[in-house]
Amino acid sequence: MRNAGLGALAGLVGGLVFGAVMAEIGYLPTVAAIVRTDSPVVGFGVHLLIAAVIGAVFGALVTRQRELLFWGLAYGVLWWFLGPLTLLPVLLGKPVAWDVATAQALIPSLFGHLAYGAATAAVLALLVHREREFRPGLLVRASAAGLLVSPVLGFGWKGLLVGVLVGASYAVFFGDPREGSGPALIRGAAFGFAWWVLAAVTIAPLPAGDGLQWTPAAVRTAVASLPGHLLLGAGTALVTGWLGGLSRAVFSDDVRHALEGRLAGGRVISVWHGVIAGLAGGVIFTGVMVAVGYLPVVAGLVGSRSAVVGLVIHLLISQVVGVTYAVFFRRRSFDPASGIGWGVSYGFLWWVLGNLTLLPVLLGADPRWSAAALAVSFPSLVGHLAYGAVLGLVYQRLEERVGPWHLTRSEATAARATARHEQTLSAAPALWSLITCVALLVPILVS
């Protein structure tokens, strides 16, 4: 009850933020229609009541989690699906709004729900006294990492500034979780999405004096910078972790951190597991590529147009990506759910990095980051998500069969159970959910 009460209070604050957005976009009369009126004042009161109730549910569910930002963002997206797309039409005597056109018209509400989730999570974190040690060295490393990766947004001063701000805020929000390169990549990509909403969609249009530009047309224009922000966040998190590891290796004589969490076999075995898992995922992905006739495009990497050559190259790339997954996510998936979660998230990241960025560059073109290009690439997104799910699941099952020589099977099982519990208390499930939601939102943002 205490957690629910704190969540209700946090939800009220988040509701005030969201309410200001709803007043700006003129959505309060629609909420007021629940009680058969069109008064914005009544709508605001009903909105705050709903915000407090779902805030209480949020507090009861996640107060024990160690970090809340991504849980809040994922919760906001969930309630966008449940609220204006599902429950609100039903309460108004209409059919559910599960079509792209209606969802696109409700894009302003989507960003309002994200703002609600972020504000609710921030207030709840303050109420439960989630303190994080401030480390100037980490702030410098993360800011430097953001600066190094910022060219993905361009070489202008705005891109450099955003890179530094992303790095500095990453250090402030998350500290040094020491979670491994793979989870850091996914965390960074999700953080990059949050920064895209904040910087490209919300702040960038404000100097023109037109207020919030959360209309579908404005968002469709801003979506061209979404891949860059995703890569900026992922790269910043990855480089920050690498710089931290380099610092510990050079300046620390405590090697205990290098011995923690050894729940799998050697690195060579992990690489072979990555090859097998990547090949399995590539076979599944092949069905999508054949259906859309994309194999000749892949064959263009070696100057050919043969579908057979494209298939061979595709399977080779699938194995290479599988090896990188093994390097980044070794000892990070402790059950099939976590394997699929990391795999799907990694598949989405490779859709942005591979299909939208590296492939066109290697073919002599510019990255395909426009809204039209993202819309055309949607079948490839589906294939990458399927590839990632198979990759993560197969790799997890293979890794689970290999235990360190010094542990019995029961001890290894107990160690995995402990690690799985620790991962559940982290933001990992929220990261998987948020990245999946971002993937599902792509056709809505670009249509």
Short mmCIF file of N, CA and C in Angstrom, two decimals, residues 284-352:
data_model
loop_
_atom_site.label_atom_id
_atom_site.label_comp_id
_atom_site.label_asym_id
_atom_site.label_seq_id
_atom_site.Cartn_x
_atom_site.Cartn_y
_atom_site.Cartn_z
N ILE A 284 16.17 -18.33 -40.80
CA ILE A 284 14.82 -17.77 -40.61
C ILE A 284 14.67 -16.48 -41.39
N PHE A 285 15.68 -15.61 -41.32
CA PHE A 285 15.64 -14.32 -42.00
C PHE A 285 15.57 -14.50 -43.52
N THR A 286 16.13 -15.59 -44.03
CA THR A 286 16.14 -15.83 -45.47
C THR A 286 14.74 -15.83 -46.06
N GLY A 287 13.78 -16.38 -45.32
CA GLY A 287 12.41 -16.40 -45.82
C GLY A 287 11.88 -15.02 -46.13
N VAL A 288 12.18 -14.05 -45.26
CA VAL A 288 11.74 -12.67 -45.50
C VAL A 288 12.45 -12.09 -46.71
N MET A 289 13.76 -12.34 -46.82
CA MET A 289 14.53 -11.76 -47.92
C MET A 289 14.09 -12.33 -49.26
N VAL A 290 13.74 -13.60 -49.31
CA VAL A 290 13.23 -14.20 -50.55
C VAL A 290 11.88 -13.61 -50.90
N ALA A 291 11.02 -13.42 -49.88
CA ALA A 291 9.67 -12.91 -50.13
C ALA A 291 9.69 -11.50 -50.72
N VAL A 292 10.63 -10.67 -50.29
CA VAL A 292 10.68 -9.28 -50.77
C VAL A 292 11.72 -9.09 -51.88
N GLY A 293 12.37 -10.19 -52.31
CA GLY A 293 13.33 -10.09 -53.39
C GLY A 293 14.56 -9.27 -53.07
N TYR A 294 15.08 -9.43 -51.85
CA TYR A 294 16.18 -8.57 -51.41
C TYR A 294 17.56 -9.22 -51.57
N LEU A 295 17.63 -10.50 -51.87
CA LEU A 295 18.93 -11.17 -51.99
C LEU A 295 19.81 -10.57 -53.09
N PRO A 296 19.27 -10.18 -54.25
CA PRO A 296 20.13 -9.55 -55.26
C PRO A 296 20.76 -8.24 -54.77
N VAL A 297 20.04 -7.50 -53.91
CA VAL A 297 20.61 -6.27 -53.37
C VAL A 297 21.82 -6.58 -52.49
N VAL A 298 21.71 -7.63 -51.67
CA VAL A 298 22.84 -8.04 -50.84
C VAL A 298 24.01 -8.49 -51.71
N ALA A 299 23.69 -9.18 -52.80
CA ALA A 299 24.75 -9.63 -53.71
C ALA A 299 25.50 -8.46 -54.32
N GLY A 300 24.87 -7.29 -54.37
CA GLY A 300 25.53 -6.11 -54.89
C GLY A 300 26.76 -5.71 -54.11
N LEU A 301 26.92 -6.22 -52.89
CA LEU A 301 28.12 -5.93 -52.09
C LEU A 301 29.38 -6.45 -52.78
N VAL A 302 29.24 -7.51 -53.61
CA VAL A 302 30.39 -8.05 -54.32
C VAL A 302 30.23 -7.88 -55.83
N GLY A 303 29.40 -6.93 -56.21
CA GLY A 303 29.22 -6.63 -57.62
C GLY A 303 28.43 -7.65 -58.40
N SER A 304 27.54 -8.36 -57.75
CA SER A 304 26.73 -9.39 -58.42
C SER A 304 25.26 -9.07 -58.24
N ARG A 305 24.43 -9.73 -59.04
CA ARG A 305 22.98 -9.60 -58.88
C ARG A 305 22.34 -10.98 -58.70
N SER A 306 23.16 -12.00 -58.43
CA SER A 306 22.66 -13.36 -58.28
C SER A 306 22.05 -13.57 -56.90
N ALA A 307 20.86 -14.16 -56.89
CA ALA A 307 20.21 -14.45 -55.61
C ALA A 307 20.99 -15.48 -54.82
N VAL A 308 21.63 -16.42 -55.52
CA VAL A 308 22.43 -17.45 -54.83
C VAL A 308 23.61 -16.79 -54.13
N VAL A 309 24.31 -15.90 -54.85
CA VAL A 309 25.43 -15.17 -54.23
C VAL A 309 24.93 -14.34 -53.05
N GLY A 310 23.78 -13.71 -53.21
CA GLY A 310 23.20 -12.93 -52.12
C GLY A 310 22.91 -13.78 -50.90
N LEU A 311 22.40 -15.02 -51.14
CA LEU A 311 22.11 -15.93 -50.02
C LEU A 311 23.39 -16.30 -49.28
N VAL A 312 24.45 -16.60 -50.01
CA VAL A 312 25.72 -16.96 -49.36
C VAL A 312 26.24 -15.79 -48.52
N ILE A 313 26.22 -14.59 -49.09
CA ILE A 313 26.70 -13.41 -48.36
C ILE A 313 25.82 -13.16 -47.14
N HIS A 314 24.52 -13.30 -47.33
CA HIS A 314 23.58 -13.09 -46.21
C HIS A 314 23.87 -14.04 -45.05
N LEU A 315 24.10 -15.31 -45.35
CA LEU A 315 24.37 -16.28 -44.29
C LEU A 315 25.73 -16.01 -43.63
N LEU A 316 26.70 -15.56 -44.41
CA LEU A 316 28.00 -15.21 -43.83
C LEU A 316 27.85 -14.02 -42.88
N ILE A 317 27.11 -13.00 -43.31
CA ILE A 317 26.89 -11.84 -42.45
C ILE A 317 26.13 -12.26 -41.19
N SER A 318 25.17 -13.16 -41.34
CA SER A 318 24.40 -13.62 -40.18
C SER A 318 25.32 -14.26 -39.15
N GLN A 319 26.31 -15.01 -39.61
CA GLN A 319 27.25 -15.64 -38.69
C GLN A 319 28.17 -14.62 -38.03
N VAL A 320 28.60 -13.62 -38.81
CA VAL A 320 29.44 -12.57 -38.23
C VAL A 320 28.69 -11.81 -37.14
N VAL A 321 27.43 -11.47 -37.43
CA VAL A 321 26.61 -10.79 -36.41
C VAL A 321 26.41 -11.70 -35.21
N GLY A 322 26.26 -13.00 -35.44
CA GLY A 322 26.14 -13.95 -34.33
C GLY A 322 27.38 -13.97 -33.47
N VAL A 323 28.55 -13.87 -34.09
CA VAL A 323 29.80 -13.83 -33.31
C VAL A 323 29.85 -12.55 -32.47
N THR A 324 29.47 -11.41 -33.05
CA THR A 324 29.46 -10.17 -32.26
C THR A 324 28.48 -10.27 -31.09
N TYR A 325 27.34 -10.95 -31.33
CA TYR A 325 26.39 -11.16 -30.23
C TYR A 325 27.04 -11.97 -29.12
N ALA A 326 27.79 -13.03 -29.50
CA ALA A 326 28.46 -13.87 -28.50
C ALA A 326 29.49 -13.06 -27.72
N VAL A 327 30.18 -12.15 -28.39
CA VAL A 327 31.18 -11.32 -27.71
C VAL A 327 30.51 -10.35 -26.75
N PHE A 328 29.42 -9.73 -27.18
CA PHE A 328 28.80 -8.68 -26.38
C PHE A 328 27.89 -9.22 -25.27
N PHE A 329 27.22 -10.36 -25.53
CA PHE A 329 26.19 -10.84 -24.60
C PHE A 329 26.57 -12.13 -23.90
N ARG A 330 27.83 -12.49 -23.90
CA ARG A 330 28.27 -13.67 -23.19
C ARG A 330 27.95 -13.53 -21.70
N ARG A 331 27.30 -14.57 -21.14
CA ARG A 331 26.92 -14.61 -19.73
C ARG A 331 25.86 -13.56 -19.37
N ARG A 332 25.04 -13.14 -20.34
CA ARG A 332 24.02 -12.12 -20.06
C ARG A 332 22.60 -12.62 -20.23
N SER A 333 22.40 -13.84 -20.74
CA SER A 333 21.04 -14.37 -20.86
C SER A 333 20.96 -15.65 -20.03
N PHE A 334 20.05 -15.65 -19.07
CA PHE A 334 19.99 -16.72 -18.07
C PHE A 334 18.76 -17.61 -18.21
N ASP A 335 17.89 -17.28 -19.17
CA ASP A 335 16.73 -18.11 -19.46
C ASP A 335 16.26 -17.75 -20.87
N PRO A 336 15.33 -18.51 -21.45
CA PRO A 336 14.88 -18.20 -22.81
C PRO A 336 14.31 -16.79 -22.96
N ALA A 337 13.59 -16.30 -21.94
CA ALA A 337 13.00 -14.96 -22.04
C ALA A 337 14.08 -13.89 -22.20
N SER A 338 15.13 -13.97 -21.39
CA SER A 338 16.18 -12.97 -21.50
C SER A 338 16.95 -13.14 -22.81
N GLY A 339 17.13 -14.39 -23.25
CA GLY A 339 17.79 -14.61 -24.53
C GLY A 339 17.02 -13.97 -25.68
N ILE A 340 15.71 -14.20 -25.71
CA ILE A 340 14.89 -13.59 -26.77
C ILE A 340 14.87 -12.07 -26.63
N GLY A 341 14.80 -11.58 -25.38
CA GLY A 341 14.77 -10.14 -25.17
C GLY A 341 16.01 -9.44 -25.69
N TRP A 342 17.19 -9.94 -25.31
CA TRP A 342 18.42 -9.34 -25.81
C TRP A 342 18.54 -9.54 -27.32
N GLY A 343 18.14 -10.72 -27.82
CA GLY A 343 18.27 -11.00 -29.24
C GLY A 343 17.40 -10.09 -30.10
N VAL A 344 16.14 -9.91 -29.73
CA VAL A 344 15.25 -9.03 -30.49
C VAL A 344 15.79 -7.60 -30.47
N SER A 345 16.24 -7.14 -29.31
CA SER A 345 16.78 -5.79 -29.20
C SER A 345 18.02 -5.63 -30.07
N TYR A 346 18.88 -6.65 -30.09
CA TYR A 346 20.09 -6.59 -30.91
C TYR A 346 19.73 -6.64 -32.40
N GLY A 347 18.72 -7.42 -32.75
CA GLY A 347 18.26 -7.44 -34.13
C GLY A 347 17.76 -6.09 -34.58
N PHE A 348 17.02 -5.40 -33.73
CA PHE A 348 16.54 -4.05 -34.06
C PHE A 348 17.72 -3.11 -34.26
N LEU A 349 18.72 -3.18 -33.39
CA LEU A 349 19.88 -2.31 -33.52
C LEU A 349 20.62 -2.59 -34.83
N TRP A 350 20.69 -3.85 -35.23
CA TRP A 350 21.35 -4.17 -36.48
C TRP A 350 20.53 -3.77 -37.69
N TRP A 351 19.23 -3.66 -37.56
CA TRP A 351 18.42 -3.09 -38.63
C TRP A 351 18.82 -1.64 -38.87
N VAL A 352 19.01 -0.89 -37.79
CA VAL A 352 19.42 0.51 -37.92
C VAL A 352 20.86 0.61 -38.44
#
